[in-house]
PDB file of C-alpha atoms and ligand atoms in Angstrom:
ATOM      1  CA  UNK A 577     110.056 137.216  62.684  1.00 48.00           C
ATOM      2  CA  UNK A 578     106.970 134.959  62.187  1.00 57.00           C
ATOM      3  CA  UNK A 579     105.692 133.957  58.787  1.00 57.00           C
ATOM      4  CA  UNK A 580     102.768 131.788  57.811  1.00 55.00           C
ATOM      5  CA  UNK A 581     103.928 128.441  56.539  1.00 59.00           C
ATOM      6  CA  UNK A 582     100.954 126.396  55.375  1.00 58.00           C
ATOM      7  CA  UNK A 583     103.207 123.454  54.445  1.00 65.00           C
ATOM      8  CA  UNK A 584     104.626 123.303  57.951  1.00 65.00           C
ATOM      9  CA  UNK A 585     101.132 123.476  59.380  1.00 67.00           C
ATOM     10  CA  UNK A 586      99.912 120.749  57.019  1.00 71.00           C
ATOM     11  CA  UNK A 587     102.796 118.584  58.148  1.00 68.00           C
ATOM     12  CA  UNK A 588     101.586 118.931  61.703  1.00 68.00           C
ATOM     13  CA  UNK A 589      97.987 118.138  60.869  1.00 70.00           C
ATOM     14  CA  UNK A 590      98.786 115.361  58.389  1.00 67.00           C
ATOM     15  CA  UNK A 591     100.847 113.428  60.860  1.00 70.00           C
ATOM     16  CA  UNK A 592      99.475 110.306  62.525  1.00 84.00           C
ATOM     17  CA  UNK A 593      99.215 112.213  65.759  1.00 90.00           C
ATOM     18  CA  UNK A 594      96.048 113.282  67.509  1.00 91.00           C
ATOM     19  CA  UNK A 595      95.072 116.883  68.109  1.00 90.00           C
ATOM     20  CA  UNK A 596      95.800 116.254  71.812  1.00 93.00           C
ATOM     21  CA  UNK A 597      99.331 115.004  71.100  1.00 94.00           C
ATOM     22  CA  UNK A 598     100.150 117.870  68.738  1.00 93.00           C
ATOM     23  CA  UNK A 599      98.918 120.426  71.232  1.00 94.00           C
ATOM     24  CA  UNK A 600     100.834 118.706  74.038  1.00 96.00           C
ATOM     25  CA  UNK A 601     104.078 119.077  72.074  1.00 95.00           C
ATOM     26  CA  UNK A 602     103.364 122.629  70.917  1.00 95.00           C
ATOM     27  CA  UNK A 603     102.583 123.758  74.449  1.00 96.00           C
ATOM     28  CA  UNK A 604     105.600 122.043  75.990  1.00 97.00           C
ATOM     29  CA  UNK A 605     108.120 123.165  73.388  1.00 97.00           C
ATOM     30  CA  UNK A 606     106.810 126.486  72.094  1.00 96.00           C
ATOM     31  CA  UNK A 607     104.191 127.466  74.687  1.00 97.00           C
ATOM     32  CA  UNK A 608     101.683 127.734  71.806  1.00 94.00           C
ATOM     33  CA  UNK A 609      98.565 125.843  70.644  1.00 92.00           C
ATOM     34  CA  UNK A 610      97.601 124.577  67.204  1.00 88.00           C
ATOM     35  CA  UNK A 611      94.763 127.117  67.111  1.00 88.00           C
ATOM     36  CA  UNK A 612      97.197 129.950  67.810  1.00 90.00           C
ATOM     37  CA  UNK A 613      99.462 128.712  64.997  1.00 89.00           C
ATOM     38  CA  UNK A 614      96.538 128.524  62.584  1.00 84.00           C
ATOM     39  CA  UNK A 615      95.831 132.185  63.259  1.00 86.00           C
ATOM     40  CA  UNK A 616      99.327 133.632  63.578  1.00 87.00           C
ATOM     41  CA  UNK A 617     101.507 131.220  61.610  1.00 87.00           C
ATOM     42  CA  UNK A 618     104.676 129.436  62.602  1.00 89.00           C
ATOM     43  CA  UNK A 619     108.314 130.295  61.916  1.00 89.00           C
ATOM     44  CA  UNK A 620     110.831 127.935  60.321  1.00 87.00           C
ATOM     45  CA  UNK A 621     112.768 128.004  63.569  1.00 90.00           C
ATOM     46  CA  UNK A 622     109.711 126.840  65.518  1.00 92.00           C
ATOM     47  CA  UNK A 623     109.082 124.017  63.049  1.00 89.00           C
ATOM     48  CA  UNK A 624     112.696 122.921  63.451  1.00 90.00           C
ATOM     49  CA  UNK A 625     112.273 122.823  67.205  1.00 94.00           C
ATOM     50  CA  UNK A 626     109.104 120.722  67.248  1.00 93.00           C
ATOM     51  CA  UNK A 627     109.936 118.306  64.430  1.00 91.00           C
ATOM     52  CA  UNK A 628     112.056 115.863  66.460  1.00 93.00           C
ATOM     53  CA  UNK A 629     109.290 115.647  69.062  1.00 94.00           C
ATOM     54  CA  UNK A 630     106.631 114.999  66.417  1.00 92.00           C
ATOM     55  CA  UNK A 631     108.769 112.178  65.049  1.00 90.00           C
ATOM     56  CA  UNK A 632     109.339 110.709  68.481  1.00 93.00           C
ATOM     57  CA  UNK A 633     105.626 110.916  69.336  1.00 94.00           C
ATOM     58  CA  UNK A 634     104.760 108.637  66.381  1.00 91.00           C
ATOM     59  CA  UNK A 635     106.186 105.697  68.301  1.00 91.00           C
ATOM     60  CA  UNK A 636     106.329 106.873  71.895  1.00 95.00           C
ATOM     61  CA  UNK A 637     103.641 108.450  74.145  1.00 97.00           C
ATOM     62  CA  UNK A 638     103.972 112.227  74.556  1.00 97.00           C
ATOM     63  CA  UNK A 639     103.480 111.823  78.307  1.00 98.00           C
ATOM     64  CA  UNK A 640     106.646 109.709  78.519  1.00 98.00           C
ATOM     65  CA  UNK A 641     108.590 112.085  76.271  1.00 98.00           C
ATOM     66  CA  UNK A 642     107.894 115.009  78.577  1.00 98.00           C
ATOM     67  CA  UNK A 643     107.601 112.890  81.762  1.00 98.00           C
ATOM     68  CA  UNK A 644     104.293 114.494  82.533  1.00 98.00           C
ATOM     69  CA  UNK A 645     100.571 113.607  82.557  1.00 98.00           C
ATOM     70  CA  UNK A 646      97.496 115.674  83.332  1.00 98.00           C
ATOM     71  CA  UNK A 647      94.868 114.111  85.555  1.00 98.00           C
ATOM     72  CA  UNK A 648      91.962 116.124  86.978  1.00 98.00           C
ATOM     73  CA  UNK A 649      93.731 119.134  88.479  1.00 96.00           C
ATOM     74  CA  UNK A 650      97.061 117.348  88.931  1.00 98.00           C
ATOM     75  CA  UNK A 651     100.226 117.385  86.878  1.00 98.00           C
ATOM     76  CA  UNK A 652     101.863 114.020  87.544  1.00 98.00           C
ATOM     77  CA  UNK A 653     105.355 112.743  86.848  1.00 98.00           C
ATOM     78  CA  UNK A 654     105.152 109.616  84.652  1.00 98.00           C
ATOM     79  CA  UNK A 655     107.662 107.367  82.924  1.00 98.00           C
ATOM     80  CA  UNK A 656     107.692 103.807  81.537  1.00 98.00           C
ATOM     81  CA  UNK A 657     107.398 102.378  85.032  1.00 98.00           C
ATOM     82  CA  UNK A 658     103.714 103.384  85.254  1.00 98.00           C
ATOM     83  CA  UNK A 659     100.554 103.426  83.171  1.00 98.00           C
ATOM     84  CA  UNK A 660      99.654 106.848  81.787  1.00 98.00           C
ATOM     85  CA  UNK A 661      96.448 107.815  83.619  1.00 98.00           C
ATOM     86  CA  UNK A 662      93.452 107.798  81.260  1.00 97.00           C
ATOM     87  CA  UNK A 663      90.519 110.219  80.926  1.00 93.00           C
ATOM     88  CA  UNK A 664      87.975 107.561  81.956  1.00 95.00           C
ATOM     89  CA  UNK A 665      89.727 107.216  85.293  1.00 98.00           C
ATOM     90  CA  UNK A 666      88.839 110.809  86.154  1.00 98.00           C
ATOM     91  CA  UNK A 667      85.230 109.591  86.232  1.00 98.00           C
ATOM     92  CA  UNK A 668      86.236 106.742  88.563  1.00 98.00           C
ATOM     93  CA  UNK A 669      87.484 109.417  90.982  1.00 98.00           C
ATOM     94  CA  UNK A 670      84.148 111.268  90.661  1.00 98.00           C
ATOM     95  CA  UNK A 671      82.301 108.089  91.644  1.00 98.00           C
ATOM     96  CA  UNK A 672      84.705 107.463  94.531  1.00 98.00           C
ATOM     97  CA  UNK A 673      84.246 111.030  95.812  1.00 98.00           C
ATOM     98  CA  UNK A 674      80.473 110.623  95.616  1.00 98.00           C
ATOM     99  CA  UNK A 675      80.660 107.384  97.618  1.00 97.00           C
ATOM    100  CA  UNK A 676      82.908 109.081 100.163  1.00 97.00           C
ATOM    101  CA  UNK A 677      80.385 111.893 100.639  1.00 97.00           C
ATOM    102  CA  UNK A 678      77.491 109.483 100.906  1.00 95.00           C
ATOM    103  CA  UNK A 679      79.057 106.849 103.149  1.00 93.00           C
ATOM    104  CA  UNK A 680      81.918 108.622 104.960  1.00 93.00           C
ATOM    105  CA  UNK A 681      84.268 105.635 104.810  1.00 91.00           C
ATOM    106  CA  UNK A 682      87.196 105.545 107.237  1.00 94.00           C
ATOM    107  CA  UNK A 683      89.380 102.863 105.681  1.00 97.00           C
ATOM    108  CA  UNK A 684      90.041 103.436 101.965  1.00 98.00           C
ATOM    109  CA  UNK A 685      92.345 101.247  99.893  1.00 98.00           C
ATOM    110  CA  UNK A 686      93.438 101.744  96.314  1.00 98.00           C
ATOM    111  CA  UNK A 687      94.981  98.651  94.740  1.00 98.00           C
ATOM    112  CA  UNK A 688      97.337  99.125  91.760  1.00 98.00           C
ATOM    113  CA  UNK A 689      97.991 102.818  92.255  1.00 98.00           C
ATOM    114  CA  UNK A 690     100.548 103.193  89.408  1.00 98.00           C
ATOM    115  CA  UNK A 691     101.446 106.897  89.234  1.00 98.00           C
ATOM    116  CA  UNK A 692      99.255 107.543  92.288  1.00 98.00           C
ATOM    117  CA  UNK A 693      96.710 109.477  90.201  1.00 98.00           C
ATOM    118  CA  UNK A 694      93.594 108.078  91.915  1.00 98.00           C
ATOM    119  CA  UNK A 695      94.869 108.008  95.497  1.00 98.00           C
ATOM    120  CA  UNK A 696      96.366 111.513  95.318  1.00 98.00           C
ATOM    121  CA  UNK A 697      93.194 112.941  93.750  1.00 98.00           C
ATOM    122  CA  UNK A 698      90.970 111.358  96.383  1.00 98.00           C
ATOM    123  CA  UNK A 699      93.231 112.411  99.247  1.00 98.00           C
ATOM    124  CA  UNK A 700      93.561 115.981  98.053  1.00 98.00           C
ATOM    125  CA  UNK A 701      89.933 116.454  96.995  1.00 98.00           C
ATOM    126  CA  UNK A 702      88.260 114.743  99.984  1.00 97.00           C
ATOM    127  CA  UNK A 703      90.894 115.212 102.695  1.00 97.00           C
ATOM    128  CA  UNK A 704      90.629 111.466 103.435  1.00 98.00           C
ATOM    129  CA  UNK A 705      93.516 109.133 104.128  1.00 98.00           C
ATOM    130  CA  UNK A 706      94.072 106.571 101.356  1.00 98.00           C
ATOM    131  CA  UNK A 707      96.179 103.412 101.570  1.00 98.00           C
ATOM    132  CA  UNK A 708      97.574 102.711  98.099  1.00 98.00           C
ATOM    133  CA  UNK A 709      99.453  99.622  96.945  1.00 98.00           C
ATOM    134  CA  UNK A 710     100.986  98.273  93.771  1.00 98.00           C
ATOM    135  CA  UNK A 711     102.553  94.925  92.931  1.00 98.00           C
ATOM    136  CA  UNK A 712     105.291  96.832  91.100  1.00 98.00           C
ATOM    137  CA  UNK A 713     107.992  98.387  93.332  1.00 98.00           C
ATOM    138  CA  UNK A 714     108.894 100.622  90.351  1.00 98.00           C
ATOM    139  CA  UNK A 715     105.374 102.026  90.281  1.00 98.00           C
ATOM    140  CA  UNK A 716     105.506 102.712  94.012  1.00 98.00           C
ATOM    141  CA  UNK A 717     108.711 104.725  93.452  1.00 98.00           C
ATOM    142  CA  UNK A 718     106.932 106.892  90.859  1.00 98.00           C
ATOM    143  CA  UNK A 719     103.833 107.225  93.042  1.00 98.00           C
ATOM    144  CA  UNK A 720     105.952 108.360  95.986  1.00 98.00           C
ATOM    145  CA  UNK A 721     107.518 111.107  93.847  1.00 98.00           C
ATOM    146  CA  UNK A 722     104.000 112.300  93.008  1.00 98.00           C
ATOM    147  CA  UNK A 723     102.797 112.012  96.587  1.00 98.00           C
ATOM    148  CA  UNK A 724     105.713 114.222  97.680  1.00 98.00           C
ATOM    149  CA  UNK A 725     105.249 116.782  94.905  1.00 98.00           C
ATOM    150  CA  UNK A 726     101.539 117.084  95.749  1.00 98.00           C
ATOM    151  CA  UNK A 727     102.259 117.233  99.473  1.00 97.00           C
ATOM    152  CA  UNK A 728      99.992 114.324 100.342  1.00 98.00           C
ATOM    153  CA  UNK A 729     102.571 112.301 102.323  1.00 96.00           C
ATOM    154  CA  UNK A 730     100.407 112.112 105.458  1.00 95.00           C
ATOM    155  CA  UNK A 731      97.270 111.149 103.536  1.00 98.00           C
ATOM    156  CA  UNK A 732      98.477 108.725 100.846  1.00 98.00           C
ATOM    157  CA  UNK A 733     100.214 105.743 102.423  1.00 98.00           C
ATOM    158  CA  UNK A 734     102.040 103.709  99.792  1.00 98.00           C
ATOM    159  CA  UNK A 735     103.226 100.125  99.948  1.00 98.00           C
ATOM    160  CA  UNK A 736     104.197  97.254  97.652  1.00 98.00           C
ATOM    161  CA  UNK A 737     101.644  94.438  97.644  1.00 97.00           C
ATOM    162  CA  UNK A 738     100.045  91.796  95.453  1.00 96.00           C
ATOM    163  CA  UNK A 739      96.264  92.230  95.375  1.00 94.00           C
ATOM    164  CA  UNK A 740      94.913  92.008  98.916  1.00 96.00           C
ATOM    165  CA  UNK A 741      97.690  89.765 100.241  1.00 94.00           C
ATOM    166  CA  UNK A 742      99.521  92.599 101.975  1.00 90.00           C
ATOM    167  CA  UNK A 743      96.498  93.980 103.836  1.00 95.00           C
ATOM    168  CA  UNK A 744      94.280  92.841 106.658  1.00 93.00           C
ATOM    169  CA  UNK A 745      91.328  94.111 108.647  1.00 93.00           C
ATOM    170  CA  UNK A 746      88.121  95.535 107.247  1.00 97.00           C
ATOM    171  CA  UNK A 747      87.871  98.130 104.490  1.00 98.00           C
ATOM    172  CA  UNK A 748      85.062 100.573 103.771  1.00 98.00           C
ATOM    173  CA  UNK A 749      86.105 101.327 100.201  1.00 98.00           C
ATOM    174  CA  UNK A 750      88.394  99.259  97.965  1.00 98.00           C
ATOM    175  CA  UNK A 751      89.188 100.755  94.554  1.00 98.00           C
ATOM    176  CA  UNK A 752      90.985  99.113  91.673  1.00 98.00           C
ATOM    177  CA  UNK A 753      91.469 100.334  88.118  1.00 98.00           C
ATOM    178  CA  UNK A 754      92.564  96.846  87.193  1.00 98.00           C
ATOM    179  CA  UNK A 755      94.518  95.826  84.065  1.00 97.00           C
ATOM    180  CA  UNK A 756      91.917  94.921  81.468  1.00 94.00           C
ATOM    181  CA  UNK A 757      93.674  93.665  78.374  1.00 96.00           C
ATOM    182  CA  UNK A 758      93.331  89.910  77.853  1.00 96.00           C
ATOM    183  CA  UNK A 759      96.634  88.031  77.324  1.00 96.00           C
ATOM    184  CA  UNK A 760      95.540  87.046  73.785  1.00 95.00           C
ATOM    185  CA  UNK A 761      94.803  90.698  72.915  1.00 95.00           C
ATOM    186  CA  UNK A 762      98.144  92.035  74.055  1.00 96.00           C
ATOM    187  CA  UNK A 763     100.111  91.256  70.872  1.00 94.00           C
ATOM    188  CA  UNK A 764      97.657  93.282  68.777  1.00 95.00           C
ATOM    189  CA  UNK A 765      97.894  96.440  70.845  1.00 95.00           C
ATOM    190  CA  UNK A 766      99.419  99.477  69.101  1.00 92.00           C
ATOM    191  CA  UNK A 767     103.210  99.627  69.726  1.00 92.00           C
ATOM    192  CA  UNK A 768     102.746 102.931  71.547  1.00 93.00           C
ATOM    193  CA  UNK A 769     100.534 101.267  74.157  1.00 94.00           C
ATOM    194  CA  UNK A 770     102.955  98.355  74.553  1.00 96.00           C
ATOM    195  CA  UNK A 771     105.559 100.797  75.862  1.00 97.00           C
ATOM    196  CA  UNK A 772     103.473 100.909  79.032  1.00 98.00           C
ATOM    197  CA  UNK A 773     104.207  98.228  81.666  1.00 98.00           C
ATOM    198  CA  UNK A 774     102.634  94.879  80.758  1.00 97.00           C
ATOM    199  CA  UNK A 775     101.692  94.329  84.411  1.00 97.00           C
ATOM    200  CA  UNK A 776      99.504  97.445  84.201  1.00 97.00           C
ATOM    201  CA  UNK A 777      97.703  96.181  81.087  1.00 97.00           C
ATOM    202  CA  UNK A 778      97.253  92.409  81.119  1.00 97.00           C
ATOM    203  CA  UNK A 779      94.919  90.364  83.292  1.00 97.00           C
ATOM    204  CA  UNK A 780      92.217  87.725  83.108  1.00 97.00           C
ATOM    205  CA  UNK A 781      88.567  87.807  84.209  1.00 97.00           C
ATOM    206  CA  UNK A 782      89.129  84.758  86.435  1.00 96.00           C
ATOM    207  CA  UNK A 783      91.981  86.469  88.288  1.00 97.00           C
ATOM    208  CA  UNK A 784      89.730  89.483  88.811  1.00 97.00           C
ATOM    209  CA  UNK A 785      86.909  87.320  90.204  1.00 98.00           C
ATOM    210  CA  UNK A 786      89.390  85.715  92.642  1.00 97.00           C
ATOM    211  CA  UNK A 787      90.381  89.218  93.744  1.00 97.00           C
ATOM    212  CA  UNK A 788      86.711  90.170  94.232  1.00 98.00           C
ATOM    213  CA  UNK A 789      85.949  87.053  96.283  1.00 97.00           C
ATOM    214  CA  UNK A 790      88.837  87.976  98.561  1.00 97.00           C
ATOM    215  CA  UNK A 791      87.780  91.632  98.608  1.00 97.00           C
ATOM    216  CA  UNK A 792      84.182  90.872  99.583  1.00 97.00           C
ATOM    217  CA  UNK A 793      85.435  89.046 102.686  1.00 96.00           C
ATOM    218  CA  UNK A 794      87.414  92.127 103.690  1.00 97.00           C
ATOM    219  CA  UNK A 795      84.602  94.670 103.351  1.00 97.00           C
ATOM    220  CA  UNK A 796      83.101  96.311 106.410  1.00 96.00           C
ATOM    221  CA  UNK A 797      79.320  96.321 106.856  1.00 93.00           C
ATOM    222  CA  UNK A 798      78.960  99.518 104.819  1.00 90.00           C
ATOM    223  CA  UNK A 799      81.833  98.562 102.523  1.00 96.00           C
ATOM    224  CA  UNK A 800      82.003  98.890  98.718  1.00 97.00           C
ATOM    225  CA  UNK A 801      84.396  97.702  96.038  1.00 98.00           C
ATOM    226  CA  UNK A 802      84.687 100.113  93.117  1.00 98.00           C
ATOM    227  CA  UNK A 803      86.360  98.976  89.912  1.00 98.00           C
ATOM    228  CA  UNK A 804      87.281 100.483  86.593  1.00 98.00           C
ATOM    229  CA  UNK A 805      86.851  97.592  84.186  1.00 98.00           C
ATOM    230  CA  UNK A 806      85.917  96.562  80.655  1.00 96.00           C
ATOM    231  CA  UNK A 807      82.808  94.889  79.171  1.00 96.00           C
ATOM    232  CA  UNK A 808      84.343  91.413  78.820  1.00 95.00           C
ATOM    233  CA  UNK A 809      85.459  91.467  82.437  1.00 97.00           C
ATOM    234  CA  UNK A 810      82.121  92.858  83.592  1.00 98.00           C
ATOM    235  CA  UNK A 811      80.256  89.990  81.878  1.00 97.00           C
ATOM    236  CA  UNK A 812      82.358  87.540  83.859  1.00 97.00           C
ATOM    237  CA  UNK A 813      81.886  89.439  87.143  1.00 97.00           C
ATOM    238  CA  UNK A 814      78.081  89.365  86.673  1.00 97.00           C
ATOM    239  CA  UNK A 815      78.153  85.558  86.567  1.00 96.00           C
ATOM    240  CA  UNK A 816      79.699  85.352  90.048  1.00 96.00           C
ATOM    241  CA  UNK A 817      78.180  88.514  91.521  1.00 96.00           C
ATOM    242  CA  UNK A 818      74.751  89.134  89.936  1.00 94.00           C
ATOM    243  CA  UNK A 819      73.994  92.097  92.247  1.00 93.00           C
ATOM    244  CA  UNK A 820      76.641  94.473  90.956  1.00 97.00           C
ATOM    245  CA  UNK A 821      75.907  98.027  89.856  1.00 97.00           C
ATOM    246  CA  UNK A 822      77.469  99.059  86.547  1.00 98.00           C
ATOM    247  CA  UNK A 823      78.051 102.657  85.459  1.00 98.00           C
ATOM    248  CA  UNK A 824      78.817 103.639  81.861  1.00 98.00           C
ATOM    249  CA  UNK A 825      81.673 105.954  80.936  1.00 97.00           C
ATOM    250  CA  UNK A 826      81.269 109.148  78.915  1.00 94.00           C
ATOM    251  CA  UNK A 827      81.504 107.119  75.679  1.00 94.00           C
ATOM    252  CA  UNK A 828      78.539 104.963  76.750  1.00 96.00           C
ATOM    253  CA  UNK A 829      80.678 101.889  77.511  1.00 97.00           C
ATOM    254  CA  UNK A 830      80.061  99.821  80.657  1.00 97.00           C
ATOM    255  CA  UNK A 831      83.117 100.802  82.665  1.00 98.00           C
ATOM    256  CA  UNK A 832      82.664 101.100  86.437  1.00 98.00           C
ATOM    257  CA  UNK A 833      81.481  98.396  88.785  1.00 98.00           C
ATOM    258  CA  UNK A 834      80.229  98.681  92.352  1.00 98.00           C
ATOM    259  CA  UNK A 835      79.992  95.648  94.620  1.00 98.00           C
ATOM    260  CA  UNK A 836      78.532  95.899  98.089  1.00 95.00           C
ATOM    261  CA  UNK A 837      78.758  93.456 100.951  1.00 84.00           C
ATOM    262  CA  UNK A 838      75.726  91.251 100.942  1.00 68.00           C
TER     263      UNK A 838
HETATM  264  C1  SAM B1788      95.446  99.822  84.821  1.00 72.28           C
HETATM  265  S1  SAM B1788      96.804 100.204  85.844  1.00 72.28           S
HETATM  266  C2  SAM B1788      96.131 101.521  86.863  1.00 72.28           C
HETATM  267  C3  SAM B1788      97.186 102.478  87.353  1.00 72.28           C
HETATM  268  C4  SAM B1788      96.609 103.712  88.062  1.00 72.28           C
HETATM  269  N1  SAM B1788      95.826 103.325  89.212  1.00 72.28           N
HETATM  270  C5  SAM B1788      95.755 104.524  87.104  1.00 72.28           C
HETATM  271  O1  SAM B1788      94.531 104.455  87.212  1.00 72.28           O
HETATM  272  O2  SAM B1788      96.322 105.222  86.252  1.00 72.28           O
HETATM  273  C6  SAM B1788      96.793  98.809  86.920  1.00 72.28           C
HETATM  274  C7  SAM B1788      97.812  98.872  88.057  1.00 72.28           C
HETATM  275  O3  SAM B1788      97.664  97.687  88.845  1.00 72.28           O
HETATM  276  C8  SAM B1788      98.939  97.179  89.177  1.00 72.28           C
HETATM  277  N2  SAM B1788      98.782  95.749  89.418  1.00 72.28           N
HETATM  278  C9  SAM B1788      98.685  94.738  88.498  1.00 72.28           C
HETATM  279  N3  SAM B1788      98.504  93.560  89.133  1.00 72.28           N
HETATM  280  C10 SAM B1788      98.459  93.838  90.467  1.00 72.28           C
HETATM  281  C11 SAM B1788      98.291  93.049  91.634  1.00 72.28           C
HETATM  282  N4  SAM B1788      98.126  91.715  91.574  1.00 72.28           N
HETATM  283  N5  SAM B1788      98.313  93.672  92.844  1.00 72.28           N
HETATM  284  C12 SAM B1788      98.494  94.997  92.940  1.00 72.28           C
HETATM  285  N6  SAM B1788      98.666  95.801  91.871  1.00 72.28           N
HETATM  286  C13 SAM B1788      98.640  95.231  90.643  1.00 72.28           C
HETATM  287  C14 SAM B1788      99.828  97.544  87.999  1.00 72.28           C
HETATM  288  O4  SAM B1788     101.188  97.566  88.354  1.00 72.28           O
HETATM  289  C15 SAM B1788      99.257  98.919  87.610  1.00 72.28           C
HETATM  290  O5  SAM B1788      99.923  99.955  88.273  1.00 72.28           O
END
């Protein structure tokens, strides 16, 4: 029997968790939303069931607790071996799909695929073949689980590789959601973010510019490099490549960079 427990509800709302995290837990454990609980109440038994998860989620990402992340129309397996795909990156896929429609690239490469979120989305939404690498063999293991579960084995071709060292030939589209936390910023990140792999978070603007110099040499005549980045990195890129195009994210922050072969 359900009864309305305002104290239990307050406990949920008062916690340090976001609305998204609370709903994630409620849906996974009880199959209910916070809105539904506000209207219909919550039983003591239900509170007992969700409490350990709420506690855990204060120091650990909900996506890792339930080994699951939502990205565009995909449900992806994730664990500590990969970065949890972010909302902004859904927009990166929109830009990539637009470029694919406009330029019909044949050779597409995603560097640093992590869970495979970008490559799998592009392959399943455009029907194109995507080569996808990561420097972390652990990440490639996770990505291959996701490639199999989304039945994109023939279209997402995974391999371990550092930057562009493992590839040759010309590419029409090179995509990288690169790590964009500076080494000196890492210590100050919230503990919950530091659970994610450091290799997926930390980089330097100079390392990125080296990657871009290499990438520009590997672009075909109609080729483009598309990055998800951060303002400090973008400032540095502009110094070496003044002709870049920058697109803002939905929060108005300079986030996506397009570089074409000159
Ligand atoms: C910000 S995460 C992006 C993960 C995934 N593409 C996404 O958007 O959710 C950066 C990824 O780049 C990988 N990475 C870092 N340095 C790399 C390098 N030198 N070469 C290839 N991949 C690298 C990391 O392992 C990580 O998976």
